[in-house]
Coordinates of C-alpha atoms in Angstrom, one line a residue:
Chain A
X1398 CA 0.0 0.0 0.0
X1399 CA 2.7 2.4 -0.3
X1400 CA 2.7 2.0 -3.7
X1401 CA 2.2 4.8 -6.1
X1402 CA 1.7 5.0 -9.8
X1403 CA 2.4 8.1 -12.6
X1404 CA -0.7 9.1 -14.3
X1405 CA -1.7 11.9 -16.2
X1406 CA -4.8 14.5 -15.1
X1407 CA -7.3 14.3 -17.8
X1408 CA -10.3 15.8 -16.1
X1409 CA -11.3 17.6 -13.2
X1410 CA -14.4 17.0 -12.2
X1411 CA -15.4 18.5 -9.3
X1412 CA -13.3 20.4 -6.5
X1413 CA -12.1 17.4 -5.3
X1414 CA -12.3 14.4 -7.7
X1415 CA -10.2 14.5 -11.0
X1416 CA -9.9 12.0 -13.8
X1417 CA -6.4 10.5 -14.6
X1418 CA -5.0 8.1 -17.0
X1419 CA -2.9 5.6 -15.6
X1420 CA -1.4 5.1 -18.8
X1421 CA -2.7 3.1 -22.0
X1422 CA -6.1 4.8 -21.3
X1423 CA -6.9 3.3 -18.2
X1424 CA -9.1 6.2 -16.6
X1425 CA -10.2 6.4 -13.0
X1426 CA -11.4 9.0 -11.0
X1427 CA -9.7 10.1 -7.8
X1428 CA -9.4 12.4 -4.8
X1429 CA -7.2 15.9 -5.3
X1430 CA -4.9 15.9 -2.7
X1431 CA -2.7 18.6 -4.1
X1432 CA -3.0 22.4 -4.6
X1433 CA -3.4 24.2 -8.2
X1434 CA -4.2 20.5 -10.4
X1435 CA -4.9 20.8 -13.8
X1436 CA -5.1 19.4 -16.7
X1437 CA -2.1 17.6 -18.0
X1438 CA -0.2 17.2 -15.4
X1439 CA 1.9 14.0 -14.4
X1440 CA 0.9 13.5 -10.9
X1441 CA 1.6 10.3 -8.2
X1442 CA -1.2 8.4 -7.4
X1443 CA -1.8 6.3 -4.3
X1444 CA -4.9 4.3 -2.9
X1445 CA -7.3 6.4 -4.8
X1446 CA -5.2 9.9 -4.1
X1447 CA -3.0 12.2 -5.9
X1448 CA -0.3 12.9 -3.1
X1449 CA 2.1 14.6 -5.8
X1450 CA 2.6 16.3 -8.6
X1451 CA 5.6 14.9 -11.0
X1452 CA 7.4 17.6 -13.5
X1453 CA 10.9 17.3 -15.9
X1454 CA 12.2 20.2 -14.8
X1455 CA 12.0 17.8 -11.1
X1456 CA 13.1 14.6 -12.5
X1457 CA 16.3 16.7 -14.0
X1458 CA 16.6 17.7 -10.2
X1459 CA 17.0 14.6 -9.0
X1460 CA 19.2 13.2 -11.6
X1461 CA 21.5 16.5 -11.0
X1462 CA 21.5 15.0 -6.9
X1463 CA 22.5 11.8 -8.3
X1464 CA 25.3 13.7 -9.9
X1465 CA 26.3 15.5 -7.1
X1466 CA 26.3 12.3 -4.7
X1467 CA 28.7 10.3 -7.1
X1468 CA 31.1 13.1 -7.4
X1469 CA 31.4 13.4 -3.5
X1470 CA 32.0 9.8 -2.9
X1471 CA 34.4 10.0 -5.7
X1472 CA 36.5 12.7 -4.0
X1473 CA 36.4 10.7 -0.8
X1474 CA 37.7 8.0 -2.3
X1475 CA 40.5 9.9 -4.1
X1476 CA 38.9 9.3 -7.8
X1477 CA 38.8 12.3 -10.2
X1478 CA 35.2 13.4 -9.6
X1479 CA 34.9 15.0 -13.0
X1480 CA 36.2 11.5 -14.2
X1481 CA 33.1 9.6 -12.5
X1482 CA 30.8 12.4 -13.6
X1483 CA 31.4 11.3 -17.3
X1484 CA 30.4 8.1 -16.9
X1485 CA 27.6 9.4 -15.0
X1486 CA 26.5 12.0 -17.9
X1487 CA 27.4 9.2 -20.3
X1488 CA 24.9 6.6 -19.0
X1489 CA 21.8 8.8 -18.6
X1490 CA 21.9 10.6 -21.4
X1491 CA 22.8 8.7 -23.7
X1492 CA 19.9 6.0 -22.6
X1493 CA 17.4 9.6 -22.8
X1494 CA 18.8 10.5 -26.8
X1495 CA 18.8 6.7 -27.7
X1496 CA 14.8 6.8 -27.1
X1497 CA 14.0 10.1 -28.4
Chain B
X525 CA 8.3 10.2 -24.9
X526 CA 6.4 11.0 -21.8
X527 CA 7.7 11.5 -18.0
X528 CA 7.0 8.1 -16.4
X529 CA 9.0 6.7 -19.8
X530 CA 11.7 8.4 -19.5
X531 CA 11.7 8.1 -15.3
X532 CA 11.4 4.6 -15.9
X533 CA 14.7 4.3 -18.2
X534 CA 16.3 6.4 -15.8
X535 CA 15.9 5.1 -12.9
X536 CA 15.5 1.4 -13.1
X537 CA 16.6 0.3 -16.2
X538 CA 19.9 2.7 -16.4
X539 CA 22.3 -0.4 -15.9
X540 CA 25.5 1.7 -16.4
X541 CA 24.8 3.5 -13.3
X542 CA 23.4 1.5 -11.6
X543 CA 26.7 -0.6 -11.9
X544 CA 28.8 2.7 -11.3
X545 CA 26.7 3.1 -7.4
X546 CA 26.9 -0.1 -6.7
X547 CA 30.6 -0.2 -7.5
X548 CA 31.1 3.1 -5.4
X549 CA 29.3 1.6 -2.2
X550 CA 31.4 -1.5 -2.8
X551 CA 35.0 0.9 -2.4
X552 CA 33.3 3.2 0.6
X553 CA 32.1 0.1 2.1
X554 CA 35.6 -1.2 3.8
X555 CA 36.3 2.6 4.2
X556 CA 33.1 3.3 6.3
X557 CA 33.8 -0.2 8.8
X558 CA 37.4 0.7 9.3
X559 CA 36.0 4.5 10.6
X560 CA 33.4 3.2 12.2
X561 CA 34.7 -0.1 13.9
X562 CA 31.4 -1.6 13.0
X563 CA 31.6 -5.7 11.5
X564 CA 28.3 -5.1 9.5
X565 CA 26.3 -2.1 8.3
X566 CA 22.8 -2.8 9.1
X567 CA 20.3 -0.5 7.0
X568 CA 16.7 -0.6 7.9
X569 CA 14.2 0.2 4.9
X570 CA 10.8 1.5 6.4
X571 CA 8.3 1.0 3.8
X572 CA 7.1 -2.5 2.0
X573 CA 7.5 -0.8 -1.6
X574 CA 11.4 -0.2 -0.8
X575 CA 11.4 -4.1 0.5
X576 CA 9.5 -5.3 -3.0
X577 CA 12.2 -3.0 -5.0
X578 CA 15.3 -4.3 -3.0
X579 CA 14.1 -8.2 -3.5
X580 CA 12.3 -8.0 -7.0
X581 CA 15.7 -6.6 -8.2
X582 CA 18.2 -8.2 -6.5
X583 CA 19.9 -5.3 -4.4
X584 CA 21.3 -7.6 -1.9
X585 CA 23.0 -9.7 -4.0
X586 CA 25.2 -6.3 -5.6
X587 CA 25.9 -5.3 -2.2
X588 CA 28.7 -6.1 -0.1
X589 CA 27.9 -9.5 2.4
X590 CA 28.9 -6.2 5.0
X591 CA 26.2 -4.5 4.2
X592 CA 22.8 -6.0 5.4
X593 CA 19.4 -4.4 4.3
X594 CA 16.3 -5.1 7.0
X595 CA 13.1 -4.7 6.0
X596 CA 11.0 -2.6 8.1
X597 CA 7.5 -2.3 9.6
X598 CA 6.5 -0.8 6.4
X599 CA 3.1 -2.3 5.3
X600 CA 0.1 -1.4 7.0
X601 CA -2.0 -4.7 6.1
X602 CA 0.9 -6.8 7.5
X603 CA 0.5 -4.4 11.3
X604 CA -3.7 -4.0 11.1
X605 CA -4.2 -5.4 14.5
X606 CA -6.7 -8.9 14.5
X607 CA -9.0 -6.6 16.8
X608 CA -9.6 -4.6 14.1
X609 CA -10.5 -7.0 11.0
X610 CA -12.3 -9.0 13.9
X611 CA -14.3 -6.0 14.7
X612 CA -15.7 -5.4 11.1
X613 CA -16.3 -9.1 10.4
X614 CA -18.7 -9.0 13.4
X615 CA -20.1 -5.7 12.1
X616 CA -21.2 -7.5 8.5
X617 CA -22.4 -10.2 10.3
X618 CA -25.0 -7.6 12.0
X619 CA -25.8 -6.5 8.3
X620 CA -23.4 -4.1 8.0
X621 CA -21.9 -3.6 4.5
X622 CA -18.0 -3.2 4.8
X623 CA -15.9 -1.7 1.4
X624 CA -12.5 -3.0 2.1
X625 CA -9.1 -2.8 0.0
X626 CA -8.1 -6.1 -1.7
X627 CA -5.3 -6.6 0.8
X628 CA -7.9 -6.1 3.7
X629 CA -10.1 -8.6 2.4
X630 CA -8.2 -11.5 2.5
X631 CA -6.4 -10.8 6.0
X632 CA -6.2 -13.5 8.6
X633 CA -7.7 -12.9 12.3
X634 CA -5.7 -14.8 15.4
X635 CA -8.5 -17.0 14.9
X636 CA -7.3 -18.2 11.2
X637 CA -6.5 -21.6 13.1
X638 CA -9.9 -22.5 15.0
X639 CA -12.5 -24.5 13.8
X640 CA -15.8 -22.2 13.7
X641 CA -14.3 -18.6 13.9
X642 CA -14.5 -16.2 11.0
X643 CA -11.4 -16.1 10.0
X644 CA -11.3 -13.2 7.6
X645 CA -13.9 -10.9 5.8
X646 CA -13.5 -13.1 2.7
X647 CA -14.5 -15.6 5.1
X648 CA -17.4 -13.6 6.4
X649 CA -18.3 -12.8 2.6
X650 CA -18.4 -16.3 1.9
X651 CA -21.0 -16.7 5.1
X652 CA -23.5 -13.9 3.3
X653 CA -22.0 -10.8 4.8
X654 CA -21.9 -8.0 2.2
X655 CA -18.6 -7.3 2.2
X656 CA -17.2 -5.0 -1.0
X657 CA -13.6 -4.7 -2.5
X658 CA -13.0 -0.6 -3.6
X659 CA -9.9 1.0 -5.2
X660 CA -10.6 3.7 -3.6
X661 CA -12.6 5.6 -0.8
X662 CA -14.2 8.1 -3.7
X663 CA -15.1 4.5 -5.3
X664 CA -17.2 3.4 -2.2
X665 CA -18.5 6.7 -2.0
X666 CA -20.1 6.6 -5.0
X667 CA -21.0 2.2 -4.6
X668 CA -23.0 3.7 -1.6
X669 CA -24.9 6.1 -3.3
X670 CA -26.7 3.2 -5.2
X671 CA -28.9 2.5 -1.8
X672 CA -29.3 3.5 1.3
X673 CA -27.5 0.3 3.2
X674 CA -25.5 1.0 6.2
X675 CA -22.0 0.8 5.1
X676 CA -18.8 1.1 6.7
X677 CA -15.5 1.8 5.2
X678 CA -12.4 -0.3 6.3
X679 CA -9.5 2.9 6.6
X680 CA -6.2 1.0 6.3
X681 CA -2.7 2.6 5.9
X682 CA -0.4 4.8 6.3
X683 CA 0.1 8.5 5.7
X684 CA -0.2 8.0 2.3
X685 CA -3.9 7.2 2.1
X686 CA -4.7 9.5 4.7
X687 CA -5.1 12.6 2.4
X688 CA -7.6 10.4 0.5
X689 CA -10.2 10.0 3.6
X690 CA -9.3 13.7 4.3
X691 CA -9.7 15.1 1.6
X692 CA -13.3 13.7 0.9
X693 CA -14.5 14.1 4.5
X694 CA -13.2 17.7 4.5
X695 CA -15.8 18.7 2.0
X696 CA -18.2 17.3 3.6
X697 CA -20.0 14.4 0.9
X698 CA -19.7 11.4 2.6
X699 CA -23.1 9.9 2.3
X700 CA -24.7 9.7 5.4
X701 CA -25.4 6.4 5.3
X702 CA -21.3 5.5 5.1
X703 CA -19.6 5.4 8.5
X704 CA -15.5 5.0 8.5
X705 CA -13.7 2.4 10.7
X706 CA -9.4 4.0 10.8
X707 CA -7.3 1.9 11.0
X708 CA -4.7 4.7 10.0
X709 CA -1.0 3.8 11.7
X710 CA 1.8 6.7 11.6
X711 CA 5.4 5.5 10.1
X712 CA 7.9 7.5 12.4
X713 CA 6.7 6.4 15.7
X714 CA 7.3 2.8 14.6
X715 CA 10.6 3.3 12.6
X716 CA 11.5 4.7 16.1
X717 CA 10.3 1.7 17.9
X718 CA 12.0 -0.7 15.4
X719 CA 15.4 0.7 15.8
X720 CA 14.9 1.2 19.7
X721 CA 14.4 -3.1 19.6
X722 CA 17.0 -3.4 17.7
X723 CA 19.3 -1.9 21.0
X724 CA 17.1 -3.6 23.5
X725 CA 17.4 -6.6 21.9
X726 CA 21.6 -6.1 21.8
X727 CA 21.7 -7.1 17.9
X728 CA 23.3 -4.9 15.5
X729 CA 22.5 -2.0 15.9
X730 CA 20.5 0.0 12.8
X731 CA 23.3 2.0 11.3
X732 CA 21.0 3.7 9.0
X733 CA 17.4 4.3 7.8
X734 CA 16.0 4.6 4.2
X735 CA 12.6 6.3 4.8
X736 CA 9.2 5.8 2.8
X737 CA 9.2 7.9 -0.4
X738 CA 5.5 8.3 -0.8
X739 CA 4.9 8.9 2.8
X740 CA 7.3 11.4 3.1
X741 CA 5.9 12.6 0.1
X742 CA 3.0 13.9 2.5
X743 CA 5.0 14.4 6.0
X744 CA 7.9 15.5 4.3
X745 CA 11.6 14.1 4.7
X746 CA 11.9 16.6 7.4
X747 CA 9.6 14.1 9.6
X748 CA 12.8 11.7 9.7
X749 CA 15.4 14.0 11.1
X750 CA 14.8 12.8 14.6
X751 CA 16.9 9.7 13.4
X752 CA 20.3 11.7 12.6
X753 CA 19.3 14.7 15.3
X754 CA 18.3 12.4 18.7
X755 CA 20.1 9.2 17.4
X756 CA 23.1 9.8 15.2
X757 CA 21.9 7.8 12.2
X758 CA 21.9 8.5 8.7
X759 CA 18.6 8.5 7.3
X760 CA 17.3 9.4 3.4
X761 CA 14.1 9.4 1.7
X762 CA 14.8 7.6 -1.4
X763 CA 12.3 6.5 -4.6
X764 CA 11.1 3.1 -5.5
X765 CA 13.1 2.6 -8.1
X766 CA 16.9 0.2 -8.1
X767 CA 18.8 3.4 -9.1
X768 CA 17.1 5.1 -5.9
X769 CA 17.6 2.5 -3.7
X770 CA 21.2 1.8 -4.4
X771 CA 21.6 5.9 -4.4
X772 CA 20.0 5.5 -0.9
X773 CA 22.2 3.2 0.4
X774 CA 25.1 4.9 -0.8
X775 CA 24.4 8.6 0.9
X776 CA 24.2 6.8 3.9
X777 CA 27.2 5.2 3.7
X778 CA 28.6 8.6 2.6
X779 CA 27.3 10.1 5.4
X780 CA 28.7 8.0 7.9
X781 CA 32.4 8.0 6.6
X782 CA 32.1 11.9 7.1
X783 CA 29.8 12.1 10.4
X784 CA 28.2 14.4 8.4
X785 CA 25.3 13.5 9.9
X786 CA 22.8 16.3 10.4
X787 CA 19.2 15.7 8.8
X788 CA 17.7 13.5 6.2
X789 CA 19.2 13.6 2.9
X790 CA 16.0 13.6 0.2
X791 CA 17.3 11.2 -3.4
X792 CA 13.3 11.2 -3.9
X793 CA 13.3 15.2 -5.2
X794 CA 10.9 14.6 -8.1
X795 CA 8.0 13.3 -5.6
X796 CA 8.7 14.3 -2.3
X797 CA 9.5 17.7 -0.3
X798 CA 11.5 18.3 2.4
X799 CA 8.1 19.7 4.0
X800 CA 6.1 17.4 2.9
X801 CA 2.6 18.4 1.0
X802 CA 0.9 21.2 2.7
X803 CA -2.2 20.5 1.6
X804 CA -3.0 17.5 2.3
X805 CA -1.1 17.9 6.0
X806 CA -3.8 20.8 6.6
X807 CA -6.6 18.2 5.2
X808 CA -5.2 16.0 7.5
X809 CA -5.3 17.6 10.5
X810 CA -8.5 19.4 10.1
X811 CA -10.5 15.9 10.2
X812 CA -8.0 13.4 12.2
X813 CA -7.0 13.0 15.8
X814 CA -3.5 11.4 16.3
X815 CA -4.0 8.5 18.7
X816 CA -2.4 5.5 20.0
X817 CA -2.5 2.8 17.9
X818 CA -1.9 -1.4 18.2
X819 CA 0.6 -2.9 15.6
X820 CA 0.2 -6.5 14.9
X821 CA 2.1 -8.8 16.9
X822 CA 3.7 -6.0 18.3
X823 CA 1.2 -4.1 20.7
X824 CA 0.5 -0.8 21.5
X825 CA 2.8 2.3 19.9
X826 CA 1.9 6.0 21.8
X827 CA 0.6 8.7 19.1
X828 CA 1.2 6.2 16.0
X829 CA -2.2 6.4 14.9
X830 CA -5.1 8.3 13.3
X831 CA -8.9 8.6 14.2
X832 CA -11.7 10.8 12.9
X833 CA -12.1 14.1 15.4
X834 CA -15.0 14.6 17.5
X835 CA -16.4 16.9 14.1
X836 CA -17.0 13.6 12.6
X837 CA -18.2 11.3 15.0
X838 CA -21.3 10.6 13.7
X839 CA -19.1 8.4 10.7
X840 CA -17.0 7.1 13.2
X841 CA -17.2 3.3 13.4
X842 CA -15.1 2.7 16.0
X843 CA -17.5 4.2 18.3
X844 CA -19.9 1.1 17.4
X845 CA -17.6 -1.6 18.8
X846 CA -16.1 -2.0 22.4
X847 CA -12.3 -1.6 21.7
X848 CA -10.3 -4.1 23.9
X849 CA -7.2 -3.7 25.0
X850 CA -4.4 -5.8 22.4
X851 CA -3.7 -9.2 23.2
X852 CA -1.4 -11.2 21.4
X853 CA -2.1 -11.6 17.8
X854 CA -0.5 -13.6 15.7
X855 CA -1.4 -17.2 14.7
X856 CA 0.7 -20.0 16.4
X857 CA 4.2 -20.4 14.9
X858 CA 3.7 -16.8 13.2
X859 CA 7.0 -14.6 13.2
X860 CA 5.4 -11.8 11.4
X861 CA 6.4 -9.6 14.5
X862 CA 9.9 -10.3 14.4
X863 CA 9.8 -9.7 10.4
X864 CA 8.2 -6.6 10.3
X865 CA 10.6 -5.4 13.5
X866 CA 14.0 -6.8 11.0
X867 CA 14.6 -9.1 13.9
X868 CA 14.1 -12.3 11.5
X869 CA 14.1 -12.5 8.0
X870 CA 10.6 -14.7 6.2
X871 CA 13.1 -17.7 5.4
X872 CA 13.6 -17.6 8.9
X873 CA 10.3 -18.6 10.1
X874 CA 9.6 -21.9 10.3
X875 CA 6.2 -21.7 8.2
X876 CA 7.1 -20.1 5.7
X877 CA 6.5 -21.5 2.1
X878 CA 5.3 -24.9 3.7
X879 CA 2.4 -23.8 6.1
X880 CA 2.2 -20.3 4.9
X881 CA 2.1 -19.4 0.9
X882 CA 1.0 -16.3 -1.2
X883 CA -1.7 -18.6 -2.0
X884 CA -3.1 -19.5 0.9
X885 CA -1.1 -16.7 3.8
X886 CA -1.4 -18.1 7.5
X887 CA -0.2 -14.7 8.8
X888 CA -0.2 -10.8 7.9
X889 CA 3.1 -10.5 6.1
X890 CA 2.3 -13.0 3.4
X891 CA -0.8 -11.6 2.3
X892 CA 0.0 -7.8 0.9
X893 CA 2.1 -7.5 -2.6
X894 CA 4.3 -5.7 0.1
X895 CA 4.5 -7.8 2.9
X896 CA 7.6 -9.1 3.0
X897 CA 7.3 -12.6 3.8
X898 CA 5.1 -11.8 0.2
X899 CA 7.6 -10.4 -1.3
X900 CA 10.1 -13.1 -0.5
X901 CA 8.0 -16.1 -1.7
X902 CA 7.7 -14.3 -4.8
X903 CA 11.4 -13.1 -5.5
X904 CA 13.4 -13.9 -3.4
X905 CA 15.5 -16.3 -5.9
X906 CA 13.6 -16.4 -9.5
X907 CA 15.9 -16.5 -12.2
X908 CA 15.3 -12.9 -13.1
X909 CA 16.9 -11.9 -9.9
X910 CA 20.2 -14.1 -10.6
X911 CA 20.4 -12.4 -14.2
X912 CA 20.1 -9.1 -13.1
X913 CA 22.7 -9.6 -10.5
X914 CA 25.0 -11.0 -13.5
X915 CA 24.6 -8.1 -15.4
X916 CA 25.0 -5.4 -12.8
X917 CA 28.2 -7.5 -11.6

């Protein structure tokens, strides 16, 4: 139960129910549990609930964090953190322009 | 290409780095014992979904044998006390309808084992009861406007379903014929606990805590820093996927070769907040009481539970039943307790996979997707598991 699923915000149907597509048009309706939804938006949805909202510019964030935790543990363990950052730019975005 | 794509090929199916952590936490790893003068690292995840990740996938097998991952107390079918499944079965029995969550349907009372108890509310729906599986609370919502039965809604889980029951009793549209039985449990208070046994019971002790992504999603990763603050250990709120799990583990370890250890790193940025969702907090409070609540086979944790305020005591199906103090409530041979506290691991217990299977669960942790007894029978060493290990290797 503390799973969570992406879907995208078709609807919104009342002030607190919206419409989301859990992807290959699967549509149910659930409970806004987030501020400013609207349409088109990638949100997290749990039991029934959106508990977030999910956006690029966020998953870019985290994969920057990522970044940033590899090339601390690189200088710790005396590694050229610039070195390990390459592999690190290397495998994401290459597996992000393969698709696209 | 749309986001949950591209998170997807990011985050679990990135096998150069996810080979590039796991290689990192393998060089830190001799680095962090000889600092610390620790023989094993002993990292407790919280939540099921973390468990179901680190097992589907493999995540022990790419770790060090130093570093040993525990799961945690983390699913809330595996800790909804007997009392309360017992309760609701005697409810439909008066003619009450109950809507219940898959996982709830299916869960064994104490009384699984003796001959002419009710043993679950599939039982009790096979005896005639009306008893309803839902998705959702808006789905029974809108089941229960068909008629005008009595109904009662089964409230299981964490923080994370919560906001749902809030959100939908803050408005006010709950049909009055729909009354709401919480069984709503609170994550820190028993992350607290679990590491606290962990001392009592002089075993290793927890060197450091990945938190549950979606529930901090709502009480923020800010809810965790007691664990670095009052206790010294590393704690992060990390995603569901391998690449956030191995990043998880490797912050901590991070952390403890610096003693850096000052609040709870977040790896889960593109979900959760370091202050959680605001929203759904103030939803949150505005309709619930914290209160003490019992965890199966563990007893009674202060202030680890939620129950409708006195605004909404006329849905409030607790009030219908005479609550008893918890007793002991596991079946006979059960070790669910000691599993859900990372005291024993499923393959540990003595029933498990011979008296106790996915198929037919004789305690709590083998009936949820995220139970981990569950999630062991399942996983624990398919072939998919071994070649993913290869590759990552």
């Amino acid at each position: 139960m503390c799973w969570a699923v992406p879907a995208k915000v078709v609807s919104i149907d009342s002030d607190v129910i919206a419409t989301v597509d859990l992807g290959q048009n699967t549509l149910k309706k659930v409970a806004i549990g987030v501020d400013n939804l609207k349409v088109g938006d990638y949100v997290m949805v749990h039991a029934g609930v959106i508990i977030a909202k999910l956006s690029k510019e966020e998953v870019m964030e985290n994969v920057k964090f990522i970044e940033e935790q590899i090339r601390e543990v690189a200088e710790m363990i005396g590694e050229d953190p610039n070195e390990a950052i390459k592999d690190f730019e290397k495998s994401v975005y290459s597996i992000l322009s393969d698709e696209k | 290409m749309d986001l949950p794509k591209e998170i997807e090929l990011l985050f679990r199916e990135n096998l150069p780095l996810a080979k590039k952590i796991a290689k990192e936490i393998e060089r830190l790893t001799p680095l962090v014992l000889r600092k610390t003068g620790l023989e094993k690292i002993k990292i407790m995840n919280f939540c099921g979904s973390h468990e179901w990740t680190t097992t589907h996938y493999g995540i022990r097998a790419v770790l060090p044998p130093e570093i040993e991952l525990i799961p945690g107390p983390g699913c809330p079918v595996c800790v909804t006390p007997s009392s309360d499944i017992e309760n609701l079965i005697n409810l439909a029995m008066e003619g009450y309808r109950i809507y219940v969550f898959g996982d709830g349907f299916k869960l064994p009372t104490v009384n699984h084992y003796k001959t002419g108890q009710i043993s679950s509310l599939s039982h009790a729906r096979a005896l005639g009861a009306d008893v309803r599986i839902v998705y959702s609370f808006a789905d029974a919502i809108e089941d229960v406007k068909k008629d005008g039965k009595k109904s009662i809604f089964f409230g299981m889980g964490f923080e994370t379903t919560a906001p749902s029951y809030a959100v939908l009793f803050a408005t006010q549209k709950i049909p009055k014929n729909l009354m709401f039985y919480s069984s709503i449990k609170l994550t820190a208070p028993a992350a607290e606990y679990a590491v606290q046994v962990h001392k009592e019971k002089k075993r290793v002790p927890v060197s450091g805590v990945i938190g549950p992504g979606h529930v901090s999603t709502i009480i923020g990763a800010m809810s965790w820093d007691f664990f670095p603050e009052k206790y010294g250990i590393p704690a992060v709120v990390s995603g569901f996927e391998p690449i956030d799990v191995l990043t998880g583990v490797m912050i901590i370890l991070k952390n403890l070769y610096t003693g850096n250890i000052t609040f709870t790193d977040l790896e889960y940025i593109r979900v959760a907040k370091r202050e959680g969702n605001l929203f759904a907090k103030a939803k949150i409070n505005d309709v619930f009481d914290v209160v003490d609540a019992i965890w199966r086979g563990i007893g009674t944790i202060p202030k680890s539970g939620l129950d409708l305020n006195d605004k909404f005591k006329e849905y409030n199906a607790r009030l219908l039943v005479n609550e008893k103090p918890w007793d002991y409530d596991l079946p006979p041979g059960c070790r669910c307790n000691e599993v859900t506290l990372g005291l024993a691991y499923p393959t540990d217990c003595p029933l498990f996979m011979k008296a106790c299977t996915p198929a037919r669960p004789w305690g709590p942790c083998m009936v949820s997707m995220e139970g981990a007894c569950a999630v062991w029978a399942r996983f624990g060493s398919s072939e998919r598991v071994l070649s993913i290990v290869k590759e990552v290797r």
